[in-house]
GROMACS .gro file of N, CA and C in nm:
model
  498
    1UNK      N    1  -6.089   0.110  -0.570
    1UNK     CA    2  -6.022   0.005  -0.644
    1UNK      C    3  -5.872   0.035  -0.647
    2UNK      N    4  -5.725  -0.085  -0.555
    2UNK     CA    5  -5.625  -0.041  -0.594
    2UNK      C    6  -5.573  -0.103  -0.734
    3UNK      N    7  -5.451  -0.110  -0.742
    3UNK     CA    8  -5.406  -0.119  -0.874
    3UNK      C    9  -5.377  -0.314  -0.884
    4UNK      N   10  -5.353  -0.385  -0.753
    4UNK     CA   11  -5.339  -0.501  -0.711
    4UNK      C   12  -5.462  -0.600  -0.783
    5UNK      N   13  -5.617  -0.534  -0.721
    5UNK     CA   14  -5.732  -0.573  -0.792
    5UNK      C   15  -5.739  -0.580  -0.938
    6UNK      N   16  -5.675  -0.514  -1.005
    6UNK     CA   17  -5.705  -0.551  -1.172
    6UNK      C   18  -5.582  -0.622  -1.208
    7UNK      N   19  -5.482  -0.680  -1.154
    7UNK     CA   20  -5.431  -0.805  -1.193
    7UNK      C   21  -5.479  -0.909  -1.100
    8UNK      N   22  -5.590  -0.938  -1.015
    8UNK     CA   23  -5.615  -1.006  -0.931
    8UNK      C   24  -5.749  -1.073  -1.031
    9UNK      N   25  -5.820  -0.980  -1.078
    9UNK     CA   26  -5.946  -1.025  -1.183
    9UNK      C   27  -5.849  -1.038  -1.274
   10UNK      N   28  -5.777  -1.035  -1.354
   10UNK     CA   29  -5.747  -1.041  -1.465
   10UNK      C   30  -5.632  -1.154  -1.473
   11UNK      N   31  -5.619  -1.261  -1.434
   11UNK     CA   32  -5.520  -1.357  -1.450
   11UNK      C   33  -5.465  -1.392  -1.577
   12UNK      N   34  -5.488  -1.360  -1.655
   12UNK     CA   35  -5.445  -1.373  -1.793
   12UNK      C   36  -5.364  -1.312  -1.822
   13UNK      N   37  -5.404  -1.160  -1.788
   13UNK     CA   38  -5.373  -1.049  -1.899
   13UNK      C   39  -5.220  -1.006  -1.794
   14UNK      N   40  -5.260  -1.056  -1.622
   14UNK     CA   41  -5.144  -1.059  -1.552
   14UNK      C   42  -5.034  -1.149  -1.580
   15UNK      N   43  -5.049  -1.268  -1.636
   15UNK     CA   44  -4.903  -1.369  -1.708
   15UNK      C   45  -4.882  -1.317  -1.827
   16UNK      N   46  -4.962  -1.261  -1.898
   16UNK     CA   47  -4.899  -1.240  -2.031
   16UNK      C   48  -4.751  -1.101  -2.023
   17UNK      N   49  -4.881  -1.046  -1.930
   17UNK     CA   50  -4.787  -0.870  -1.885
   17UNK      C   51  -4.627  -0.954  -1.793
   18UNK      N   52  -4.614  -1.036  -1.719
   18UNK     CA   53  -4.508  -1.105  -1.649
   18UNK      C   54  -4.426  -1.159  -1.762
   19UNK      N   55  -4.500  -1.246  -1.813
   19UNK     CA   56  -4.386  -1.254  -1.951
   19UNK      C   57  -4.324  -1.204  -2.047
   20UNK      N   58  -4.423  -1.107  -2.099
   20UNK     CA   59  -4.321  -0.997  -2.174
   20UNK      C   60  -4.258  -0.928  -2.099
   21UNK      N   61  -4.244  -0.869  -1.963
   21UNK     CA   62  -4.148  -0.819  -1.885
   21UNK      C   63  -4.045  -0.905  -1.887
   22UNK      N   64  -4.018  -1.021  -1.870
   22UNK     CA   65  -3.932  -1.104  -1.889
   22UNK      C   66  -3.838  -1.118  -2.000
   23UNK      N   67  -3.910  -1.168  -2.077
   23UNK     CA   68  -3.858  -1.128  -2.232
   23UNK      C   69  -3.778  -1.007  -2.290
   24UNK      N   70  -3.874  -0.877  -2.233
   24UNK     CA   71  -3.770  -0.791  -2.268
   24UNK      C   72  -3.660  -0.782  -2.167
   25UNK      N   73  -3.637  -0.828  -2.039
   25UNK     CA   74  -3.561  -0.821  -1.955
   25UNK      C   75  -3.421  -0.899  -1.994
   26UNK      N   76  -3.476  -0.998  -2.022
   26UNK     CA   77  -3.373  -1.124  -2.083
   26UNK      C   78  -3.331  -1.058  -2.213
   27UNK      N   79  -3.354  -1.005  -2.288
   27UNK     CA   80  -3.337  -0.944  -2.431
   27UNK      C   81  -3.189  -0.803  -2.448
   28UNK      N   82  -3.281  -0.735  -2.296
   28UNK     CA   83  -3.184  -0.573  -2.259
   28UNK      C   84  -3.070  -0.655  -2.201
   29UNK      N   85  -3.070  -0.768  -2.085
   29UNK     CA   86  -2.943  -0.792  -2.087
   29UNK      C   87  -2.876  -0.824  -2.151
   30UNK      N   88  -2.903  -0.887  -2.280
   30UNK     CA   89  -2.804  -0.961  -2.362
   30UNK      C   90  -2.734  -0.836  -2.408
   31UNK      N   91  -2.808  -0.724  -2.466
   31UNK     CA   92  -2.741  -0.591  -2.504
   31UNK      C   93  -2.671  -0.511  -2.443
   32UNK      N   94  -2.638  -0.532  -2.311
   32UNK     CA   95  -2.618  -0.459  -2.226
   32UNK      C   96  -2.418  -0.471  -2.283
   33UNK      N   97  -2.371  -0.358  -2.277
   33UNK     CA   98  -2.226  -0.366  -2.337
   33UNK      C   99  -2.124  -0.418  -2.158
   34UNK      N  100  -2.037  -0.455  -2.197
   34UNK     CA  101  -1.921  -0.551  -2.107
   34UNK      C  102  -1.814  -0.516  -2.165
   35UNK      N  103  -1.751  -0.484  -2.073
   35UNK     CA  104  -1.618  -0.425  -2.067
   35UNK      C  105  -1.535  -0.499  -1.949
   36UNK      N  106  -1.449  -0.513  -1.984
   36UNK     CA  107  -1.337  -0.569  -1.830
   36UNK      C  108  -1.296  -0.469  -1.760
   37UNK      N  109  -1.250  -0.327  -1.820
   37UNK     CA  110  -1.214  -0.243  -1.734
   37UNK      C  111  -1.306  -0.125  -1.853
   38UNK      N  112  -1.382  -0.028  -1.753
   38UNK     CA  113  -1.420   0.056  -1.838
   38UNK      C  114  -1.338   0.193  -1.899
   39UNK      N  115  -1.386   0.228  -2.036
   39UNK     CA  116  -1.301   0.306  -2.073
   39UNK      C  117  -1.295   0.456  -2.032
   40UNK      N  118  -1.173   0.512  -1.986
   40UNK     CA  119  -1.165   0.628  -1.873
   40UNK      C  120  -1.045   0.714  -1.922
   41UNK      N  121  -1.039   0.831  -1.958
   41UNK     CA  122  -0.958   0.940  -2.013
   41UNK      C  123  -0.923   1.038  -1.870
   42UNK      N  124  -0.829   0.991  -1.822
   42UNK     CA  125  -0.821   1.084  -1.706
   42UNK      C  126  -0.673   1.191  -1.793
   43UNK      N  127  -0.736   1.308  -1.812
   43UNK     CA  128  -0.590   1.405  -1.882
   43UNK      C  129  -0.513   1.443  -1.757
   44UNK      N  130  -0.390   1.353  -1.793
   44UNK     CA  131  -0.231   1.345  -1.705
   44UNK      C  132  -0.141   1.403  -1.805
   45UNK      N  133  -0.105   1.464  -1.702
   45UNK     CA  134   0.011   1.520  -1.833
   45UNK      C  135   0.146   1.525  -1.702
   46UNK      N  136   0.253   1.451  -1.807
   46UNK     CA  137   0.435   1.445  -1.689
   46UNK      C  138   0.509   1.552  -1.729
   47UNK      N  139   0.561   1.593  -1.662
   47UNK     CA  140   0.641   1.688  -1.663
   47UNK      C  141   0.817   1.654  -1.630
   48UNK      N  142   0.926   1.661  -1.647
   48UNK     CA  143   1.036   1.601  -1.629
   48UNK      C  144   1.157   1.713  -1.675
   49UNK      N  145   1.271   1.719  -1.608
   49UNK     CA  146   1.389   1.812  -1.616
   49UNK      C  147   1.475   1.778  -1.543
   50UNK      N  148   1.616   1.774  -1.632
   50UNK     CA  149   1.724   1.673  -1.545
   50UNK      C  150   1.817   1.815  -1.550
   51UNK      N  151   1.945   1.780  -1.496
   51UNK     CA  152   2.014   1.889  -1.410
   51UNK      C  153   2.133   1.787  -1.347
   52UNK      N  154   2.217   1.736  -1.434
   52UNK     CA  155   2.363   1.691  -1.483
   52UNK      C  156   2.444   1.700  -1.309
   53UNK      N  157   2.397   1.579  -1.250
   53UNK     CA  158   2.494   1.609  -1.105
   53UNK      C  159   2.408   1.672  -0.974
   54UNK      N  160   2.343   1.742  -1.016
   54UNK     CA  161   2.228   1.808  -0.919
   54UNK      C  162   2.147   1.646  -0.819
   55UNK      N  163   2.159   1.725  -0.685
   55UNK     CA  164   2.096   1.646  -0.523
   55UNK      C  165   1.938   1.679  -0.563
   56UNK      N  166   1.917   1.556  -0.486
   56UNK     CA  167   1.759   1.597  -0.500
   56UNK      C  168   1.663   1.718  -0.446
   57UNK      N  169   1.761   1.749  -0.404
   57UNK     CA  170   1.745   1.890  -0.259
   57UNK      C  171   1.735   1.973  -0.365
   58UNK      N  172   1.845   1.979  -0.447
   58UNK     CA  173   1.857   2.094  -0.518
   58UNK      C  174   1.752   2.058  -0.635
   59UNK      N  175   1.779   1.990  -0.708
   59UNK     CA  176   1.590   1.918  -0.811
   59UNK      C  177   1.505   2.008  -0.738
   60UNK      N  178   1.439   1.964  -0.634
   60UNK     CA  179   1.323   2.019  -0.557
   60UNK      C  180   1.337   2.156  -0.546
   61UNK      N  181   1.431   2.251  -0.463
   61UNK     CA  182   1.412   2.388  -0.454
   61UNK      C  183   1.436   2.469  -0.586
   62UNK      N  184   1.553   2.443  -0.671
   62UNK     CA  185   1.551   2.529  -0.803
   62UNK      C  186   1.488   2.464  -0.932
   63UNK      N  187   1.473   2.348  -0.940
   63UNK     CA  188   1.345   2.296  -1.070
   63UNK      C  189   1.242   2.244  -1.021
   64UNK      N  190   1.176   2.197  -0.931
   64UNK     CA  191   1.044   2.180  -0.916
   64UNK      C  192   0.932   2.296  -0.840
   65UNK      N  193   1.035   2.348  -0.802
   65UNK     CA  194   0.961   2.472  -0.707
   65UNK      C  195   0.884   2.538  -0.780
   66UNK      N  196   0.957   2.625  -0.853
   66UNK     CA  197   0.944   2.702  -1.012
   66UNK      C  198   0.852   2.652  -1.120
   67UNK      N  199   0.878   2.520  -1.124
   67UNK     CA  200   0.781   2.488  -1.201
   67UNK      C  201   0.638   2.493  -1.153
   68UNK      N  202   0.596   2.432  -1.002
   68UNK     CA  203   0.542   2.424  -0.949
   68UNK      C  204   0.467   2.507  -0.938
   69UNK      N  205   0.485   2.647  -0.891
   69UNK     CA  206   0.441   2.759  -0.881
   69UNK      C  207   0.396   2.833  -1.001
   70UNK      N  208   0.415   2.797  -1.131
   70UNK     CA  209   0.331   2.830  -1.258
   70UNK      C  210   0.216   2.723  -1.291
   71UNK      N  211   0.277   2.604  -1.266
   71UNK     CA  212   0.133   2.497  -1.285
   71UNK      C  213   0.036   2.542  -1.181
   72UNK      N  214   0.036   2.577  -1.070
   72UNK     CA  215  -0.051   2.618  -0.992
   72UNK      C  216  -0.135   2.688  -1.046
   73UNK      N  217  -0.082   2.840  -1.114
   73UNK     CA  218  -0.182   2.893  -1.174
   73UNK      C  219  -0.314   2.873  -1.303
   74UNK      N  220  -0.291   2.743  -1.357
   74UNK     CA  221  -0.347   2.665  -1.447
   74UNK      C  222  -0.512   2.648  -1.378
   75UNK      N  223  -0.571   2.634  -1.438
   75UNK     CA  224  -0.696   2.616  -1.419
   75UNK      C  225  -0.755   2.397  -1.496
   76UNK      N  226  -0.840   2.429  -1.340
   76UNK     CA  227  -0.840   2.258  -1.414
   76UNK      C  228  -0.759   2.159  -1.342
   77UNK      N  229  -0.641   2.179  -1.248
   77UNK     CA  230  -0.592   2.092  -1.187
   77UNK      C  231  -0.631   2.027  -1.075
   78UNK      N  232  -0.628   1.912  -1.075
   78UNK     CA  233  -0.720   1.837  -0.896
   78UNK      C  234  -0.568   1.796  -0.859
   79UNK      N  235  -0.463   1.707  -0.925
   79UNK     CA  236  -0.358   1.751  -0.822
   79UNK      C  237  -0.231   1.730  -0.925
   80UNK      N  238  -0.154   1.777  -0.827
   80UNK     CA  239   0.012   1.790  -0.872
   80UNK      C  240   0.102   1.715  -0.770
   81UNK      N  241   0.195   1.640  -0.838
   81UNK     CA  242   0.276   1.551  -0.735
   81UNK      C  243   0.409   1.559  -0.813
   82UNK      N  244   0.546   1.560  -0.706
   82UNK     CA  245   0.685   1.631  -0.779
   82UNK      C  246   0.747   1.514  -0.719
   83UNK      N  247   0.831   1.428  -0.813
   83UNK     CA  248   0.946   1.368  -0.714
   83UNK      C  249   1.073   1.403  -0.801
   84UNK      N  250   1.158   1.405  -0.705
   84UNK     CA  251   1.312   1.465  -0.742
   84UNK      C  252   1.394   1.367  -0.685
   85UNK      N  253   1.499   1.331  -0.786
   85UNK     CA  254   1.602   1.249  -0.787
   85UNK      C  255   1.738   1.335  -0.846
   86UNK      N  256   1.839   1.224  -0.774
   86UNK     CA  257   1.976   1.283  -0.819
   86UNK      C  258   1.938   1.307  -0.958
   87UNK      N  259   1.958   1.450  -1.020
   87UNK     CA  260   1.959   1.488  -1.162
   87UNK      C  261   1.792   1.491  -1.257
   88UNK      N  262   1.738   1.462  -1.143
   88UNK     CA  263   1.579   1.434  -1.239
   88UNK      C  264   1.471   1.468  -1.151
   89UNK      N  265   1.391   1.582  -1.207
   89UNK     CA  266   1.264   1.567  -1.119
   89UNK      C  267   1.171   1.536  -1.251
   90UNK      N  268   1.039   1.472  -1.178
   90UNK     CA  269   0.919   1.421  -1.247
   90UNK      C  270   0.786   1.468  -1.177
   91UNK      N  271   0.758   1.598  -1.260
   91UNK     CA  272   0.607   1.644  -1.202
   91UNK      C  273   0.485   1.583  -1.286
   92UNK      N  274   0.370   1.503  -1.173
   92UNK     CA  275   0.263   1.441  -1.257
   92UNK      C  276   0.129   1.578  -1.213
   93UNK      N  277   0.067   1.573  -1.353
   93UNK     CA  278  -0.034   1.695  -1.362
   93UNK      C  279  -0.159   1.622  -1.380
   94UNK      N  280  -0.243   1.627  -1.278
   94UNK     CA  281  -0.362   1.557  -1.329
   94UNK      C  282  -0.470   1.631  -1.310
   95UNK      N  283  -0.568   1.645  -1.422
   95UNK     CA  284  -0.674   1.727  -1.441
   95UNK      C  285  -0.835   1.668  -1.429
   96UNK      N  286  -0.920   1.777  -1.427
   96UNK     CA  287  -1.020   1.737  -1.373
   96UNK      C  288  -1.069   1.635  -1.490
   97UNK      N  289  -1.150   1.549  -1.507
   97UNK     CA  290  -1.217   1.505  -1.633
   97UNK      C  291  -1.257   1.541  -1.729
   98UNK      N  292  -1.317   1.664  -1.673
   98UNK     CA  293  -1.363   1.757  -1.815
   98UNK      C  294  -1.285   1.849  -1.872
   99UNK      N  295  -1.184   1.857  -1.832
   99UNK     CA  296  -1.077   1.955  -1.921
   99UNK      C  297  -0.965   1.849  -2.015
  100UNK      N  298  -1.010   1.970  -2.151
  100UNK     CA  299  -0.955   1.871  -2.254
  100UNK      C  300  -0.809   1.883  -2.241
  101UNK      N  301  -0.736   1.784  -2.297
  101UNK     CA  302  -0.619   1.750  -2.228
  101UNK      C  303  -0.492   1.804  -2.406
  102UNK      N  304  -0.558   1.851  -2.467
  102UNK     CA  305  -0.475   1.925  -2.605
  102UNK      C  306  -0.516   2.117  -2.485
  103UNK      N  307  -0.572   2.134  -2.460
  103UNK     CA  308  -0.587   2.248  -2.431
  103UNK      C  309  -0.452   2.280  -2.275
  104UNK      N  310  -0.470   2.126  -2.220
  104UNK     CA  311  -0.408   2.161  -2.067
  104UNK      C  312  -0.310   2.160  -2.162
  105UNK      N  313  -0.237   2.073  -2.229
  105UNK     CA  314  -0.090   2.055  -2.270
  105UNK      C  315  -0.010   2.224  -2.295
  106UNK      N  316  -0.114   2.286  -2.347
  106UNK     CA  317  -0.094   2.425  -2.418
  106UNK      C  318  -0.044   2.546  -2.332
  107UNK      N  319  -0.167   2.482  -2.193
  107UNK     CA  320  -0.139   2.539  -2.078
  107UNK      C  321   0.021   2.514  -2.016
  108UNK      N  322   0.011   2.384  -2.011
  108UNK     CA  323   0.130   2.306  -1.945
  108UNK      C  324   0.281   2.390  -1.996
  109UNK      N  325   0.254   2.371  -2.129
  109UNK     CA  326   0.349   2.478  -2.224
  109UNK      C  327   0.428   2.591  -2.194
  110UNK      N  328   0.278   2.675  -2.223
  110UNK     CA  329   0.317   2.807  -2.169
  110UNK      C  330   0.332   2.814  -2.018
  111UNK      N  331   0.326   2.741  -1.906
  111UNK     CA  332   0.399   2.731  -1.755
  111UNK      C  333   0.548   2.718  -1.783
  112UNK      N  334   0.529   2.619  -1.839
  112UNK     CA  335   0.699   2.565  -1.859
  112UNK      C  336   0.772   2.734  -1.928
  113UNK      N  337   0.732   2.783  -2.029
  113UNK     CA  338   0.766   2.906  -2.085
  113UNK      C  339   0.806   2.999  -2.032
  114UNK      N  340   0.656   3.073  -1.878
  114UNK     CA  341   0.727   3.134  -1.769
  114UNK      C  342   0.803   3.135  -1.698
  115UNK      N  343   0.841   3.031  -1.652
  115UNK     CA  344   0.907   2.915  -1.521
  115UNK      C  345   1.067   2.941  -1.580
  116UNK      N  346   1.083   2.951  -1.713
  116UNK     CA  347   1.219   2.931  -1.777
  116UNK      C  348   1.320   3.030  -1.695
  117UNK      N  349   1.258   3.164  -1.657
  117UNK     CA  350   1.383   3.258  -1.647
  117UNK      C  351   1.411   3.198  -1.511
  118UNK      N  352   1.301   3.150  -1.421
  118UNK     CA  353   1.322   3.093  -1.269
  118UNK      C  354   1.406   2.973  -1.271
  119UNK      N  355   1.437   2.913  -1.357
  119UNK     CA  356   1.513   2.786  -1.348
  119UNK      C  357   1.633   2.803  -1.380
  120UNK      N  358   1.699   2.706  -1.332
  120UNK     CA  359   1.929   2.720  -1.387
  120UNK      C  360   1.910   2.728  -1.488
  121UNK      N  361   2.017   2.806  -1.552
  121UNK     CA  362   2.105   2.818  -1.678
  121UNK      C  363   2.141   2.710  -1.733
  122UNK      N  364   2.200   2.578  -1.633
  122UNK     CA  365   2.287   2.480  -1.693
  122UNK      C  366   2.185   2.375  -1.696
  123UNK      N  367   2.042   2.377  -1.691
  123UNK     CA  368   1.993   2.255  -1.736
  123UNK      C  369   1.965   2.195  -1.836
  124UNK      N  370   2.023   2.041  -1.837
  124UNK     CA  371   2.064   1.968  -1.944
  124UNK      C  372   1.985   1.991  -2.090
  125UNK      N  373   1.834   1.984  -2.041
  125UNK     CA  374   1.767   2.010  -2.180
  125UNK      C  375   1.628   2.103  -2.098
  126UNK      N  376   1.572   2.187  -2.185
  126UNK     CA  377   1.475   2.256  -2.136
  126UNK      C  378   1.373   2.113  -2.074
  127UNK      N  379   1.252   2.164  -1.961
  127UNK     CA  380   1.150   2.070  -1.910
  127UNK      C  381   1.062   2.076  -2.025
  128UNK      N  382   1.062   1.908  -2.002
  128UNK     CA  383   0.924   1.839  -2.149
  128UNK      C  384   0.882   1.807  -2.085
  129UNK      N  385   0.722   1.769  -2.143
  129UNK     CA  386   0.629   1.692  -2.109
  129UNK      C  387   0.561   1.600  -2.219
  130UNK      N  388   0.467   1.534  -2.152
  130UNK     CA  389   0.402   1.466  -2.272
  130UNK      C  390   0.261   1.400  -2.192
  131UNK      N  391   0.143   1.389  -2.298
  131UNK     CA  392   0.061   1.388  -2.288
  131UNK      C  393   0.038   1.224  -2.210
  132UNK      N  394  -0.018   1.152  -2.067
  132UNK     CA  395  -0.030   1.011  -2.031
  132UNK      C  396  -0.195   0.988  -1.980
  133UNK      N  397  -0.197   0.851  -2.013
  133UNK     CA  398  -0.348   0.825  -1.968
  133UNK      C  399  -0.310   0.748  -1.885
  134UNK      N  400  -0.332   0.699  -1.708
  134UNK     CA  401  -0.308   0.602  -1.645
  134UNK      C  402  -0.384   0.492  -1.713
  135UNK      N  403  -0.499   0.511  -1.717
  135UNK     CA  404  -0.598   0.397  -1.779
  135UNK      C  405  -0.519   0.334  -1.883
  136UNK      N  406  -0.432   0.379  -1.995
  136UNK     CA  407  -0.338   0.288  -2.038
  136UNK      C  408  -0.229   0.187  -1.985
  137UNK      N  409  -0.218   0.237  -1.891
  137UNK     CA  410  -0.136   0.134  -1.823
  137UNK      C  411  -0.150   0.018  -1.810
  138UNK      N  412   0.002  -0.043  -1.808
  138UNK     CA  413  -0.081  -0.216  -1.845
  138UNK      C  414  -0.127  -0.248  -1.703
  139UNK      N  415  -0.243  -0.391  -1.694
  139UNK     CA  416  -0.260  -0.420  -1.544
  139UNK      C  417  -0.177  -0.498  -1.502
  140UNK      N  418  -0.105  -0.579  -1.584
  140UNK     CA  419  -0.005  -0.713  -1.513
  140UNK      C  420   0.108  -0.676  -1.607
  141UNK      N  421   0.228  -0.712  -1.538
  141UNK     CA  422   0.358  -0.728  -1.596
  141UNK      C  423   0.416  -0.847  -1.542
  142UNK      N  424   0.404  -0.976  -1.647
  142UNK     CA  425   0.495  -1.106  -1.625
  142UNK      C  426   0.619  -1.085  -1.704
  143UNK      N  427   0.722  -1.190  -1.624
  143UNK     CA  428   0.802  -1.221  -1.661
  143UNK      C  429   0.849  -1.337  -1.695
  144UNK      N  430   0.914  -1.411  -1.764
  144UNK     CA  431   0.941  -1.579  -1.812
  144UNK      C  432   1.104  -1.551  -1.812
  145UNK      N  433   1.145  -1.703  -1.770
  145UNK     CA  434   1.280  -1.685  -1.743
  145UNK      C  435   1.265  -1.881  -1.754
  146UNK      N  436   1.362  -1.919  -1.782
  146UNK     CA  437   1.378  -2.066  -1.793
  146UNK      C  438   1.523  -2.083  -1.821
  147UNK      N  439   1.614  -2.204  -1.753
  147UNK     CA  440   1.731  -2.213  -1.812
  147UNK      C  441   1.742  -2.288  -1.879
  148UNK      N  442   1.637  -2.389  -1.910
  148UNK     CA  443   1.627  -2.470  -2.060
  148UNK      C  444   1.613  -2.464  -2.186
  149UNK      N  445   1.469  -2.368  -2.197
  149UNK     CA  446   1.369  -2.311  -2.327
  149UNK      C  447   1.480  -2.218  -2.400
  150UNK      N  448   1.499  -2.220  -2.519
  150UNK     CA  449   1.498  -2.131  -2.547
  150UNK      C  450   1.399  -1.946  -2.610
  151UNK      N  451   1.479  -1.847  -2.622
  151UNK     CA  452   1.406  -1.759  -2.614
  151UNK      C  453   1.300  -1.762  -2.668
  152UNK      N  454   1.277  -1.840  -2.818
  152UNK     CA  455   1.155  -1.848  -2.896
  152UNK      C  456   1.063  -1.904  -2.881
  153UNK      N  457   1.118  -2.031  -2.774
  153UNK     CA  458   1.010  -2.161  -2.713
  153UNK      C  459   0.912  -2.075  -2.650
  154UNK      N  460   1.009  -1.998  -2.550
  154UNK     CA  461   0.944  -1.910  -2.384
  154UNK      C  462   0.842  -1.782  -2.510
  155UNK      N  463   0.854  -1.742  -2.621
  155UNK     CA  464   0.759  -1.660  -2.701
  155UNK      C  465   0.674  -1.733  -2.760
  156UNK      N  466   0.684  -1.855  -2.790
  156UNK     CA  467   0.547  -1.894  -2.789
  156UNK      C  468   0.489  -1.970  -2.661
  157UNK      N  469   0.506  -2.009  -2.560
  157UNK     CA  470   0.468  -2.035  -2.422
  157UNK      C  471   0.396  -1.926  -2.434
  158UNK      N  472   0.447  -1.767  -2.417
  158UNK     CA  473   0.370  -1.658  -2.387
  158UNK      C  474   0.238  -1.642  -2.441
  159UNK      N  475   0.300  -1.603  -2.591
  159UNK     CA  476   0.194  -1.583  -2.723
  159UNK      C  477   0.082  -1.710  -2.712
  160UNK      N  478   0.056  -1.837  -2.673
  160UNK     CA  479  -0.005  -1.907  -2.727
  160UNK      C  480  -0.116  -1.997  -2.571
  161UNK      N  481   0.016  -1.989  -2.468
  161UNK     CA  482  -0.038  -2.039  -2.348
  161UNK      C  483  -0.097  -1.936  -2.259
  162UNK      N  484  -0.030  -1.883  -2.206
  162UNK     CA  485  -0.067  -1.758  -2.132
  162UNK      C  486  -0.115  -1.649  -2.120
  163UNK      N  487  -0.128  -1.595  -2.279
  163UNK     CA  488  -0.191  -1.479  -2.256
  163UNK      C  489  -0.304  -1.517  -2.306
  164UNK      N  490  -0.377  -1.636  -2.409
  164UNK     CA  491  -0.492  -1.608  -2.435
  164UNK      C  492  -0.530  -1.687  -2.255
  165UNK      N  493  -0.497  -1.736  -2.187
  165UNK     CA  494  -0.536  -1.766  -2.026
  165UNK      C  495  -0.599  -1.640  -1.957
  166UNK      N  496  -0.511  -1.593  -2.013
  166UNK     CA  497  -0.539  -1.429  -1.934
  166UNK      C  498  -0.687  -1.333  -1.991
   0.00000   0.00000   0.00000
């Protein structure tokens, strides 16, 4: 006897069993939670140090290098990315998921701490950081511009038309 045969004799007890599958099917989806974008903690942490006049050449070999080479030793990092501008470099620290991101900061810290005697004398302010979630980031950035409206018209255009659109 397979398992096919006792809903084959049993036509009854086979619609009733089809419909409550249904039912609860139709029921779990309604519960099922919806999100537009799901919620995601990726621990980023920026890093940044300016240097008053300094080439990006120079950013890169005497403040990002240095820094560089202590974040390395951190545990927990999947990657590190440095860009250097006239007077400014910006190191992004991004960690695995499961490392808590009050603990990397601490880490982040004490790098920056070692790194100090390796870096110039004359930089503008010691390297900060601060704690970022990309997932915060906004997804759209509009802009409104009109040479008629004025500014308050174009704030409620925004506030009232467009963003509940969105």
């Amino acid at each position: 006897m397979n398992i096919s045969e006792v809903f084959i004799r049993r036509p009854v007890a086979t619609i009733l069993l089809m419909i409550g599958g249904l039912i609860g099917g139709i029921a779990a989806y309604y519960q099922l939670p919806v999100a537009a974008l799901p919620e995601a903690d990726f621990p980023t942490i920026n890093v940044s140090a300016q240097l008053a006049g300094a080439s990006p050449d120079t950013m890169a070999s005497s403040v990002a290098t240095p820094l560089i080479k202590q974040f390395e030793t951190i545990a927990g990092i999947d990657t590190i990315s440095a860009t250097s501008s006239l007077g400014n470099t910006s190191i992004t620290l991004q960690f695995d998921l499961t490392r808590n991101i009050d603990a990397a900061a601490a880490d982040v810290q004490a790098a920056i701490t070692r790194a100090q005697r390796q870096l110039p004398d004359n930089l503008t302010t010691p390297p900060s950081y601060r704690k970022a979630n990309p997932a915060d980031a906004p997804v759209i950035i509009l802009a409104l511009t009109s040479d008629g409206a004025r500014l308050t018209q174009m704030d409620d255009i925004a506030q009232n038309i467009i963003s509940p659109a969105l």
